CSV table of C-alpha atoms in Angstrom, one decimal:
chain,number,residue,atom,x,y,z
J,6,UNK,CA,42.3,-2.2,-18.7
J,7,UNK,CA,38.5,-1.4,-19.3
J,8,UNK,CA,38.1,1.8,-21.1
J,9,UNK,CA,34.3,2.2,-19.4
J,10,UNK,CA,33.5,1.2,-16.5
J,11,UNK,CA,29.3,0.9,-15.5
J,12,UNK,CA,27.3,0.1,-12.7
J,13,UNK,CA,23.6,0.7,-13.6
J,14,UNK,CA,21.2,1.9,-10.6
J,15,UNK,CA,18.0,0.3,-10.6
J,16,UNK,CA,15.5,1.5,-8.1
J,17,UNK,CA,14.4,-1.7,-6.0
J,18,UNK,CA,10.9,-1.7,-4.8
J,19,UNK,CA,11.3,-2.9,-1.0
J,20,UNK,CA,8.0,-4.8,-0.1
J,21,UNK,CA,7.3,-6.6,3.1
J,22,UNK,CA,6.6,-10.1,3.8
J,23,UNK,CA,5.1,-12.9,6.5
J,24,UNK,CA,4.4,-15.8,6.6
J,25,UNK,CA,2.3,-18.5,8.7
J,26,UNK,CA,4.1,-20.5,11.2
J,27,UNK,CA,3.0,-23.3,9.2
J,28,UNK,CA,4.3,-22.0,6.3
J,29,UNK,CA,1.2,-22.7,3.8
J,30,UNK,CA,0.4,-18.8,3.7
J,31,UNK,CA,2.5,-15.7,3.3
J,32,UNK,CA,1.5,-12.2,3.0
J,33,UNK,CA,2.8,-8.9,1.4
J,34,UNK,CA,2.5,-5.5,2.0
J,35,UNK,CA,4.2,-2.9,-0.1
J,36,UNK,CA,4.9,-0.4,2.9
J,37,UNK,CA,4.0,-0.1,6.4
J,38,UNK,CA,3.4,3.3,6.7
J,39,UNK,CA,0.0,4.3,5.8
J,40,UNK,CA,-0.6,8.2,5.2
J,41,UNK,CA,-3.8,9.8,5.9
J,42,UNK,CA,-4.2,13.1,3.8
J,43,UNK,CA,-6.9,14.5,5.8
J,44,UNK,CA,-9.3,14.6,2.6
J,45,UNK,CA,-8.4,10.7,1.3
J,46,UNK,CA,-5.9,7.7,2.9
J,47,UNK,CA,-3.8,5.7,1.2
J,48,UNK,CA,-5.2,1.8,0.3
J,49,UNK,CA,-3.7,-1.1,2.2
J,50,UNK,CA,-2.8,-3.1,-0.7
J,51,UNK,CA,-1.0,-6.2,-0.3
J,52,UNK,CA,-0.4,-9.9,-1.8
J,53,UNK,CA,-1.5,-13.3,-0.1
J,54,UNK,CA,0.5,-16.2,-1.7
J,55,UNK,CA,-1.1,-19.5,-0.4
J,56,UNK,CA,-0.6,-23.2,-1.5
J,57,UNK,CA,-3.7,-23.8,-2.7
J,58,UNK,CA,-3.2,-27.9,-2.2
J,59,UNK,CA,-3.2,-27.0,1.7
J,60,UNK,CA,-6.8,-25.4,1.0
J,61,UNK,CA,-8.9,-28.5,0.4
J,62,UNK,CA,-11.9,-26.4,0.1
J,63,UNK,CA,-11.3,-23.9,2.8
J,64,UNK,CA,-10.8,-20.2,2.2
J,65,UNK,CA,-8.5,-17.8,3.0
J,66,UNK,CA,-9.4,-14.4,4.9
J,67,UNK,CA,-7.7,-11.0,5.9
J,68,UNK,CA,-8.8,-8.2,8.2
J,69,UNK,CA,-8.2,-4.8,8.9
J,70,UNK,CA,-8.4,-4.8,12.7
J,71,UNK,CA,-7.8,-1.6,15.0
J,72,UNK,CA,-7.2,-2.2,18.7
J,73,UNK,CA,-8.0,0.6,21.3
J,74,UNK,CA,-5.9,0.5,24.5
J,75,UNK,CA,-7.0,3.1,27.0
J,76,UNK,CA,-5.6,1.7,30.3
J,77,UNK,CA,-2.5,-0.2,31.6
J,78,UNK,CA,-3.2,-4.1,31.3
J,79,UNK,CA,-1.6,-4.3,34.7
J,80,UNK,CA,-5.3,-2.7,36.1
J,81,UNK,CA,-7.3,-5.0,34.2
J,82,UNK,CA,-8.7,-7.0,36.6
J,83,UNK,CA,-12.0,-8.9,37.4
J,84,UNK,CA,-13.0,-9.4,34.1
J,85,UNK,CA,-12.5,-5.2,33.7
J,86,UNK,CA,-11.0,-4.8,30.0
J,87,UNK,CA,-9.1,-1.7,29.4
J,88,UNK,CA,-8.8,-2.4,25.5
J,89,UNK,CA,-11.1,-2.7,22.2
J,90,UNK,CA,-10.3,-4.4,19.2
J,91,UNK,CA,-12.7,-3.7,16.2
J,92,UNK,CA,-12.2,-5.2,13.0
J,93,UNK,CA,-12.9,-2.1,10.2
J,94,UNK,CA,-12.4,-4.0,7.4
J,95,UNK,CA,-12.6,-7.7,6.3
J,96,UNK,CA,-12.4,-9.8,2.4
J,97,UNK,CA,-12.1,-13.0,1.6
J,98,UNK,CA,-8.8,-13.4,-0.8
J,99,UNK,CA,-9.0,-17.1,-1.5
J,100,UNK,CA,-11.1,-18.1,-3.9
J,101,UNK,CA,-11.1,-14.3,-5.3
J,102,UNK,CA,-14.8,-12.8,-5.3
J,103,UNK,CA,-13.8,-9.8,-7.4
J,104,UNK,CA,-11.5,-10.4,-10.2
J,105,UNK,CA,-12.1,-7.2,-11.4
J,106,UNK,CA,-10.8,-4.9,-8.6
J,107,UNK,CA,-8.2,-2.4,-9.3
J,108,UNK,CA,-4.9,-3.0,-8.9
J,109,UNK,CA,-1.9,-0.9,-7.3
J,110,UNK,CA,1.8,-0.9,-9.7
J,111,UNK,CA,2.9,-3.1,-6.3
J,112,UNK,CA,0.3,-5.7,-6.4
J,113,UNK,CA,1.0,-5.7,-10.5
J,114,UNK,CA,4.7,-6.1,-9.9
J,115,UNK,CA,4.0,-8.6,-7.1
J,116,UNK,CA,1.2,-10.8,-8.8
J,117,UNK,CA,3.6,-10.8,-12.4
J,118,UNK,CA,6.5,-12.0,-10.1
J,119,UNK,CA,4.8,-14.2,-7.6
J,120,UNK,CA,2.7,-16.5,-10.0
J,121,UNK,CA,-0.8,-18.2,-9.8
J,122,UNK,CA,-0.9,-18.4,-6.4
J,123,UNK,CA,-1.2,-14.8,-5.7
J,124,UNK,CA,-4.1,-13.2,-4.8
J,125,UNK,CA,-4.5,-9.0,-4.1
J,126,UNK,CA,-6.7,-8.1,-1.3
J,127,UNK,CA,-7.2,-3.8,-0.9
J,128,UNK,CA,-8.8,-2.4,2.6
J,129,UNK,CA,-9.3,1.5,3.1
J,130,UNK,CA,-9.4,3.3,6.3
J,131,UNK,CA,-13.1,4.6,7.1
J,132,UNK,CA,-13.6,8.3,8.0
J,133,UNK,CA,-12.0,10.0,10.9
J,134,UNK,CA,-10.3,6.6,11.9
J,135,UNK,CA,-7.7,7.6,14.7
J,136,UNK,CA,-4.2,7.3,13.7
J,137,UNK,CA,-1.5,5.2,15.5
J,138,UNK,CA,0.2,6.6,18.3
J,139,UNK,CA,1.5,5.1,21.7
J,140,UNK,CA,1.9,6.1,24.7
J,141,UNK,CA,5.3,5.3,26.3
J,142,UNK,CA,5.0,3.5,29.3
J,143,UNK,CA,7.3,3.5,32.5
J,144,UNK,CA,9.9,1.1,32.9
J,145,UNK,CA,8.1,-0.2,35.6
J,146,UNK,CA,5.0,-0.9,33.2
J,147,UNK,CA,3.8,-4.4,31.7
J,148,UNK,CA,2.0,-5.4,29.5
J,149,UNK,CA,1.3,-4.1,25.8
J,150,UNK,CA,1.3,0.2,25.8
J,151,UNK,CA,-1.3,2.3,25.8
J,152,UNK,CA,-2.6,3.0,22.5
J,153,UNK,CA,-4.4,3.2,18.7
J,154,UNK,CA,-2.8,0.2,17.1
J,155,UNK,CA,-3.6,-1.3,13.5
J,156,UNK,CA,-2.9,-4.9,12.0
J,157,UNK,CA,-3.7,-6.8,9.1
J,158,UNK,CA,-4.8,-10.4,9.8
J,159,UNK,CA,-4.8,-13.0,7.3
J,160,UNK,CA,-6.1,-16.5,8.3
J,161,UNK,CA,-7.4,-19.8,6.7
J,162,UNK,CA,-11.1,-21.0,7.5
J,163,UNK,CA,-13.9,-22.5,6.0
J,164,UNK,CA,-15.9,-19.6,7.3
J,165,UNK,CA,-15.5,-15.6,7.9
J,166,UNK,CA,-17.0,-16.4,11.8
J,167,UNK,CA,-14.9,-19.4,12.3
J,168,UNK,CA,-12.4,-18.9,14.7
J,169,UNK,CA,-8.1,-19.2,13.4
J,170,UNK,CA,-5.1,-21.1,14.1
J,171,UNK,CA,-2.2,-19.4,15.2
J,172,UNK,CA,0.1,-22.2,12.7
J,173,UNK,CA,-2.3,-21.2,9.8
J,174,UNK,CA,-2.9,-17.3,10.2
J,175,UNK,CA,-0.7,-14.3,10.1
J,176,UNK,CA,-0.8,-10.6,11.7
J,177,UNK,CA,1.2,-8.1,10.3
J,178,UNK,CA,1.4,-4.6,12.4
J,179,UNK,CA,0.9,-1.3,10.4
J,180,UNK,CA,0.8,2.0,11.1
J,181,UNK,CA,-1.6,5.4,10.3
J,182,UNK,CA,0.6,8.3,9.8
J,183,UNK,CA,-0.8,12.2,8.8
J,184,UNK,CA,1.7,14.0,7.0
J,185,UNK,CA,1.5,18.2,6.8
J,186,UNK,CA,-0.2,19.9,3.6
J,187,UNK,CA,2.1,20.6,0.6
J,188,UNK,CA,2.1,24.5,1.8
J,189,UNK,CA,2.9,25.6,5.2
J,190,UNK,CA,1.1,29.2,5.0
J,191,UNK,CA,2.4,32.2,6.2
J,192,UNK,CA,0.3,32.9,9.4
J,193,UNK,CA,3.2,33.5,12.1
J,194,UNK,CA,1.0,32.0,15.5
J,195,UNK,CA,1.3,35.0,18.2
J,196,UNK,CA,0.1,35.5,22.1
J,197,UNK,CA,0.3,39.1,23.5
J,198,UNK,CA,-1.0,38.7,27.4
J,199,UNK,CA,-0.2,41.0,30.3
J,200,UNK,CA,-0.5,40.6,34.4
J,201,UNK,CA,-1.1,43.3,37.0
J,202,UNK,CA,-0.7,43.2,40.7
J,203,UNK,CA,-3.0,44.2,43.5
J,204,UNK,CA,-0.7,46.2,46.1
J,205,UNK,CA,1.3,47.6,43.0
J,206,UNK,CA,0.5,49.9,39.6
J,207,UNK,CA,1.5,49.0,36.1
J,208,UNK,CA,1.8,45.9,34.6
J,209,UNK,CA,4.2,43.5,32.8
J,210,UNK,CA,3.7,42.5,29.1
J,211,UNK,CA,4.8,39.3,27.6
J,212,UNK,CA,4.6,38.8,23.4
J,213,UNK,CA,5.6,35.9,22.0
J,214,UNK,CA,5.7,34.9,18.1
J,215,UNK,CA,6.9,31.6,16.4
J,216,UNK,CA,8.5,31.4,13.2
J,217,UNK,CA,5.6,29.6,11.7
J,218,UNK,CA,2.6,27.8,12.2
J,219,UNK,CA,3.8,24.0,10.9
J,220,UNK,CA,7.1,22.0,12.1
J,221,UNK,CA,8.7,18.9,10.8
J,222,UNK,CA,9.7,16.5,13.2
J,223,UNK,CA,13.2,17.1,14.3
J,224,UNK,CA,13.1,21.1,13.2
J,225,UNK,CA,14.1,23.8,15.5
J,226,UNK,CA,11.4,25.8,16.7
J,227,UNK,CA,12.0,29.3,17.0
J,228,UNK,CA,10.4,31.5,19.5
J,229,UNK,CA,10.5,35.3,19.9
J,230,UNK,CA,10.0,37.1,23.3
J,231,UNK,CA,9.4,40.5,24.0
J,232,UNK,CA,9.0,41.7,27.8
J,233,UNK,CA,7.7,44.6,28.7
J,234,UNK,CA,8.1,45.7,32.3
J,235,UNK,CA,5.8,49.0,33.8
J,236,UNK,CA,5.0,47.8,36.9
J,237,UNK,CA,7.4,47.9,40.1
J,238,UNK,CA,8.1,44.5,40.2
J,239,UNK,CA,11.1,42.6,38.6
J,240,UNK,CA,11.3,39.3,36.3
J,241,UNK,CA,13.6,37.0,38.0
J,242,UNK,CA,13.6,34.4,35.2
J,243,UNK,CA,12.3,32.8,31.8
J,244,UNK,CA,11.0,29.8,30.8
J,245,UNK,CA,10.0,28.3,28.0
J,246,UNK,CA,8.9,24.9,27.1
J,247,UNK,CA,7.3,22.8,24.0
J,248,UNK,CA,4.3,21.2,25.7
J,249,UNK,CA,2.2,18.1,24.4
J,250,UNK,CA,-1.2,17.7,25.5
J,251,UNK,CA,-2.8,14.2,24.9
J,252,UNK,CA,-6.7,13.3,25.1
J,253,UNK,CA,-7.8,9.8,25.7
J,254,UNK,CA,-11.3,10.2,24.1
J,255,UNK,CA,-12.7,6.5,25.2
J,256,UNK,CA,-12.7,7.9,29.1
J,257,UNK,CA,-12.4,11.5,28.6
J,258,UNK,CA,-8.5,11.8,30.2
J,259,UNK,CA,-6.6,14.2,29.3
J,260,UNK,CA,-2.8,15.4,30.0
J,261,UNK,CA,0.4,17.2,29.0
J,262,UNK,CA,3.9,16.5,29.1
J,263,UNK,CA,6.5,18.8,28.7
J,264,UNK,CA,8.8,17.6,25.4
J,265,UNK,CA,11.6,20.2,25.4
J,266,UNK,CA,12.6,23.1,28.0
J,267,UNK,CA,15.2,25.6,28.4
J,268,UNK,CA,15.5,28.0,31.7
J,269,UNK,CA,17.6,31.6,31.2
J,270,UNK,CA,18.4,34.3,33.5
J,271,UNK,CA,20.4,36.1,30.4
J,272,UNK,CA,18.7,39.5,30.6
J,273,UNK,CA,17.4,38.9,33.8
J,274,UNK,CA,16.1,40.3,35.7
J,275,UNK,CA,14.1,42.7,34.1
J,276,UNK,CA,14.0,46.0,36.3
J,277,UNK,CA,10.9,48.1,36.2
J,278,UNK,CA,11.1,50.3,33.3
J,279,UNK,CA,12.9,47.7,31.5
J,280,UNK,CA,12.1,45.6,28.1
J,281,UNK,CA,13.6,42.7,26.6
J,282,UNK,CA,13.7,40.8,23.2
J,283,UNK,CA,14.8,37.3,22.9
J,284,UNK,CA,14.6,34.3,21.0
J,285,UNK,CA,14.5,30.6,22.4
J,286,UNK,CA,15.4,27.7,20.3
J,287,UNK,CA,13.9,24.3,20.9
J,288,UNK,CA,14.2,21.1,19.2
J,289,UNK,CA,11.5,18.0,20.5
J,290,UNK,CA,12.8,15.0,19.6
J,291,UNK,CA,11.1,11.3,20.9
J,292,UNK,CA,15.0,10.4,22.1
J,293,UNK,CA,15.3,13.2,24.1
J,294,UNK,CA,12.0,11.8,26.4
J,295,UNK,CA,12.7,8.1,26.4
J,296,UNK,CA,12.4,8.4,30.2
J,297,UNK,CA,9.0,9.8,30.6
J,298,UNK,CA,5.7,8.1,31.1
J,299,UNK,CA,3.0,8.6,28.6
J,300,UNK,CA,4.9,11.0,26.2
J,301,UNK,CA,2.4,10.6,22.9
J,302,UNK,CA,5.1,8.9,19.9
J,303,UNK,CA,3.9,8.1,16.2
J,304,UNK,CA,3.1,4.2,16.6
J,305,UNK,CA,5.0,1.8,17.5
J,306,UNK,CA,7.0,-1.3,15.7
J,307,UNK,CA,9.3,-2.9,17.7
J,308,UNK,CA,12.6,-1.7,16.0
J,309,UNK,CA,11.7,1.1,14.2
J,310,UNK,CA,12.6,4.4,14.8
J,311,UNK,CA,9.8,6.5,16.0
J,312,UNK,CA,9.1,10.1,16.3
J,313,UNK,CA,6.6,11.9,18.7
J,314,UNK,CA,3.0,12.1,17.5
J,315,UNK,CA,1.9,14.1,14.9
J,316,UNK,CA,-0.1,16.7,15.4
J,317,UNK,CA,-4.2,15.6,14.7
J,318,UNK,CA,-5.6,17.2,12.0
J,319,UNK,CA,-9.3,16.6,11.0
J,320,UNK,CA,-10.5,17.8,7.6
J,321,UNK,CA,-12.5,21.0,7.0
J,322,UNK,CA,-16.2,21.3,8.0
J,323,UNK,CA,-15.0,18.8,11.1
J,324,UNK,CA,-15.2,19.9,14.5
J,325,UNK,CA,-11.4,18.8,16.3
J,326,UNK,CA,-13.5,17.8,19.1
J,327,UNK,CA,-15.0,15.2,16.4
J,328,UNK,CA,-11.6,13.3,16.8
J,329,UNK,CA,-11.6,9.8,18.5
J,330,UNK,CA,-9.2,7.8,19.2
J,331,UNK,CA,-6.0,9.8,20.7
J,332,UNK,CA,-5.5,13.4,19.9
J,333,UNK,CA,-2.4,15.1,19.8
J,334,UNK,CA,-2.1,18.3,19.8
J,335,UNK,CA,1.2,21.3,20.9
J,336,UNK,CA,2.0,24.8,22.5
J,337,UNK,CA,5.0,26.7,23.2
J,338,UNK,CA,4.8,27.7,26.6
J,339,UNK,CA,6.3,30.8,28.0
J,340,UNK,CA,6.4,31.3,32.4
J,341,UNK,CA,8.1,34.8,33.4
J,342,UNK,CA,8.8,34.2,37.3
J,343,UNK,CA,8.5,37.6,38.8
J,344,UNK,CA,9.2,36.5,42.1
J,345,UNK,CA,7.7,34.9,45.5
J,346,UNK,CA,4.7,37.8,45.6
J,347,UNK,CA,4.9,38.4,42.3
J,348,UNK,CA,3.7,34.9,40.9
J,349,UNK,CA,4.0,33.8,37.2
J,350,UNK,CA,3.2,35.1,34.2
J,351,UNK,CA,2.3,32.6,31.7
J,352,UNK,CA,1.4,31.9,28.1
J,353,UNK,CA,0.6,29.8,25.4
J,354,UNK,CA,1.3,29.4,22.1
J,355,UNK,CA,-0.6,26.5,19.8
J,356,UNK,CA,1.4,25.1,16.4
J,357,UNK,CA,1.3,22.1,14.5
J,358,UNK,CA,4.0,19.2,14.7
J,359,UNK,CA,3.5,16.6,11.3
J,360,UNK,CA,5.9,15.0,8.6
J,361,UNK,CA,6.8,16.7,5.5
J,362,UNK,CA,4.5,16.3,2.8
J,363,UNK,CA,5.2,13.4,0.5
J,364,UNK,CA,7.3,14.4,-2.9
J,365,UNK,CA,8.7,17.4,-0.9
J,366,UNK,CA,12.2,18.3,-0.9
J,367,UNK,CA,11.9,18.6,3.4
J,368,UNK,CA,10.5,15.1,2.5
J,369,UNK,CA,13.5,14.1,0.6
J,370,UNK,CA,16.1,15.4,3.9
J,371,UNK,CA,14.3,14.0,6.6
J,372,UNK,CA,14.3,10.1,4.2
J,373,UNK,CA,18.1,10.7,4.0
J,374,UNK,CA,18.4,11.2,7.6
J,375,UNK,CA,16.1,8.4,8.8
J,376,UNK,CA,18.2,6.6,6.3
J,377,UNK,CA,21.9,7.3,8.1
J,378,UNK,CA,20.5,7.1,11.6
J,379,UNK,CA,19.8,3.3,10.5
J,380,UNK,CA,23.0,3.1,8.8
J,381,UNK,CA,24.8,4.3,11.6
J,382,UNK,CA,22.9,1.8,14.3
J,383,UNK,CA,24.1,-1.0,12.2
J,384,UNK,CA,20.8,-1.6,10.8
J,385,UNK,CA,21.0,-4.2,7.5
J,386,UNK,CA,21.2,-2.7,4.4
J,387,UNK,CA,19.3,-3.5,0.9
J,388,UNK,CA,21.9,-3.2,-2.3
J,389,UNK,CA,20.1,-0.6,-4.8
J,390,UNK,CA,22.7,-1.9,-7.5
J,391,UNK,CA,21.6,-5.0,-9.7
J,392,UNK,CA,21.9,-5.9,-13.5
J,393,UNK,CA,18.4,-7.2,-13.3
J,394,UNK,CA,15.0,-6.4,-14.6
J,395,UNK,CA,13.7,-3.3,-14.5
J,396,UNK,CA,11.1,-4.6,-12.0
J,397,UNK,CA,13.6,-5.4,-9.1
J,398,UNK,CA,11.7,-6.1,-5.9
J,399,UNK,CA,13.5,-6.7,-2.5
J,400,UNK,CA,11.5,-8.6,0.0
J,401,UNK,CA,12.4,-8.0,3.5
J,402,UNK,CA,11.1,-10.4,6.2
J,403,UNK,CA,8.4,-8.3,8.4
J,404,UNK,CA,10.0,-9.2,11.3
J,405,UNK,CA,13.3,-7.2,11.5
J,406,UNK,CA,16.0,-8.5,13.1
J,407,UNK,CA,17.5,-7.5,16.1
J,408,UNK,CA,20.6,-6.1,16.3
J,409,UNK,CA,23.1,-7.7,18.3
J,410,UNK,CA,24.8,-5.3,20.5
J,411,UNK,CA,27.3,-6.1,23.3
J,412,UNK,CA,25.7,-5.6,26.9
């Protein structure tokens, strides 16, 4: 019988991988998730392993490429395109031009691992780049959805301009995420309006005050009503919704979709006279909307669970109508129906909708959530337990698997 028994835990750096269908060229990418911090981005930085005797004086290339879809693909017709695809950012990896550039711990780790054959390659997102979000389509839809969308192509040439093979290049989807500042402030957002009628004196006064001004996905969003009634008419009913409005900058579209809702007629109605204080609670969730058309969600890889889109945020001294791309943006909404003649009364209330902030201990709960939901779908699992270096790397094949569910 052992006296002591030890597992040691060594942290395993996860990093992604691809390769070319001709398997000469394969590429890693530390993460896939790309974090904009309003005042800086995080660097792509990745790996391109290639077997140099397939070469024979050609080079090797990768892009940053950003693709733009701002109508259905089903409408595209005579010669009409409703997409754009920029490339932001190109480098040739093989033969390295600079052997100097810095290098990120992953591309260390990878390059001491990997061997002679690797090569680092680093791209940066320009200024004010939109991030990635995509709009759900119908069921009825085809074709790729509507969209900012970002990739990193790597492909074998003998020129920059010359056109690729699909058996010898490689396209690897990413995505641009903006997480919320370190402090959520203490600024509780507030709307105070009030409505009068024509045939009737006094008027009805509707106040309401969120919690605070910053929610992490999947929070419950608290919001306080007070109703006032001096005029002669009653308030049947109250509603109160989470609304996102989307903007299509390319063609100047813009709509809203309602993300969560909840009716009540519990202190209804409201006599004249009367006044009452109450509190909704509403949690917007991307699963709760799978069914609706053009609900805005945080990018989009195939199997990955997704979240509705983050809030845009632009960085002070910029102008929010300054954003391109697709911008997000949220309200609480408040309707008091006060009847056929009596009409609605309705108001707004604006917050922000983001992921925690990065080292954060909200941070922390919403990675061990994300975590279960994947363990609980049956999603593979990576073992965190080895007697190996300190170094450990797990590489994990871009492409995730399906799962294979019973129909």
């Amino acid at each position: 019988m052992l006296d002591c028994l030890s597992l040691i835990l060594v942290v395993a750096v996860k990093v992604f991988k691809k390769t070319t269908p001709n398997g000469k060229v394969t590429v890693y990418l530390g993460k896939r998730d790309f974090i904009d911090h309003v005042d800086y981005c995080d660097p792509i930085d990745g790996v391109v392993v290639v077997d140099t005797e397939y070469l024979k004086g050609r080079k090797v290339y990768s892009q940053l490429v950003t693709t733009y879809r701002f109508g259905r693909e089903e409408d595209e017709v005579m010669g009409v395109k409703f997409t754009k695809e920029m490339v932001i950012g190109q480098e040739q990896v093989v033969p390295l031009i600079n052997s100097k550039m810095e290098l990120t711990p992953v591309q260390e780790k990878l390059l001491k691992k990997l061997g002679p054959n690797a090569f680092p390659f680093t791209f940066n997102f320009p200024e004010m780049s939109p991030s990635s979000v995509t709009l759900q389509p119908a069921e009825e839809d085809q074709g790729k959805p509507m969209g900012v969308e970002y990739c990193v192509r790597t492909y074998v040439a003998e020129s920059e301009d010359q056109k690729s093979h699909k058996r010898s290049s490689v396209t690897l989807a990413i995505k641009k995420l903006q997480h919320a500042p370190a402090s959520r402030g203490r600024r509780l957002p507030s709307s105070l309006v009030s409505k009068g009628f024509t045939f009737s004196n006094g008027k009805i006064s509707l106040e309401v005050t969120l919690d605070k001004e910053i929610y992490y996905h999947g929070e419950k969003i608290a919001a306080n009503l007070i109703v006032s009634n001096n005029s002669r008419k009653s308030v049947r009913n109250i509603r109160c919704m989470v609304v996102q409005h989307v903007e299509i900058t390319m063609i100047n579209s813009q709509f809203s979709r309602h993300v969560a809702s909840l009716e009540s007629r519990e202190g209804c109605p409201v006599t004249p006279g009367a006044s009452l204080s109450k509190t909704f609670y509403l949690v917007p969730l991307a699963r709760s909307n799978k069914d609706i058309r053009g609900v805005a969600l945080d990018g989009h890889l195939k199997e990955d669970d997704v979240n509705l889109a983050s809030s845009t945020l632009v960085c002070d001294g910029k102008c929010p109508a300054d954003a391109i791309g697709i911008v997000v943006s949220y309200s609480v909404r408040v309707k008091l129906n006060c009847g056929t003649l009596g009409g609605e009364l309705v108001t707004d209330v604006p917050f922000k909708l983001l992921h925690p902030a990065e080292g954060s201990t909200e941070r922390q709960r919403f990675n061990a959530m994300k975590k279960m939901q994947s363990i609980e779908r049956h999603r593979y699992e990576n073992s965190l337990y080895a007697n190996e270096e300190e170094d450990n790397i797990v590489f994990e094949d871009f492409a995730r698997l399906r799962m294979n569910e019973p129909e």
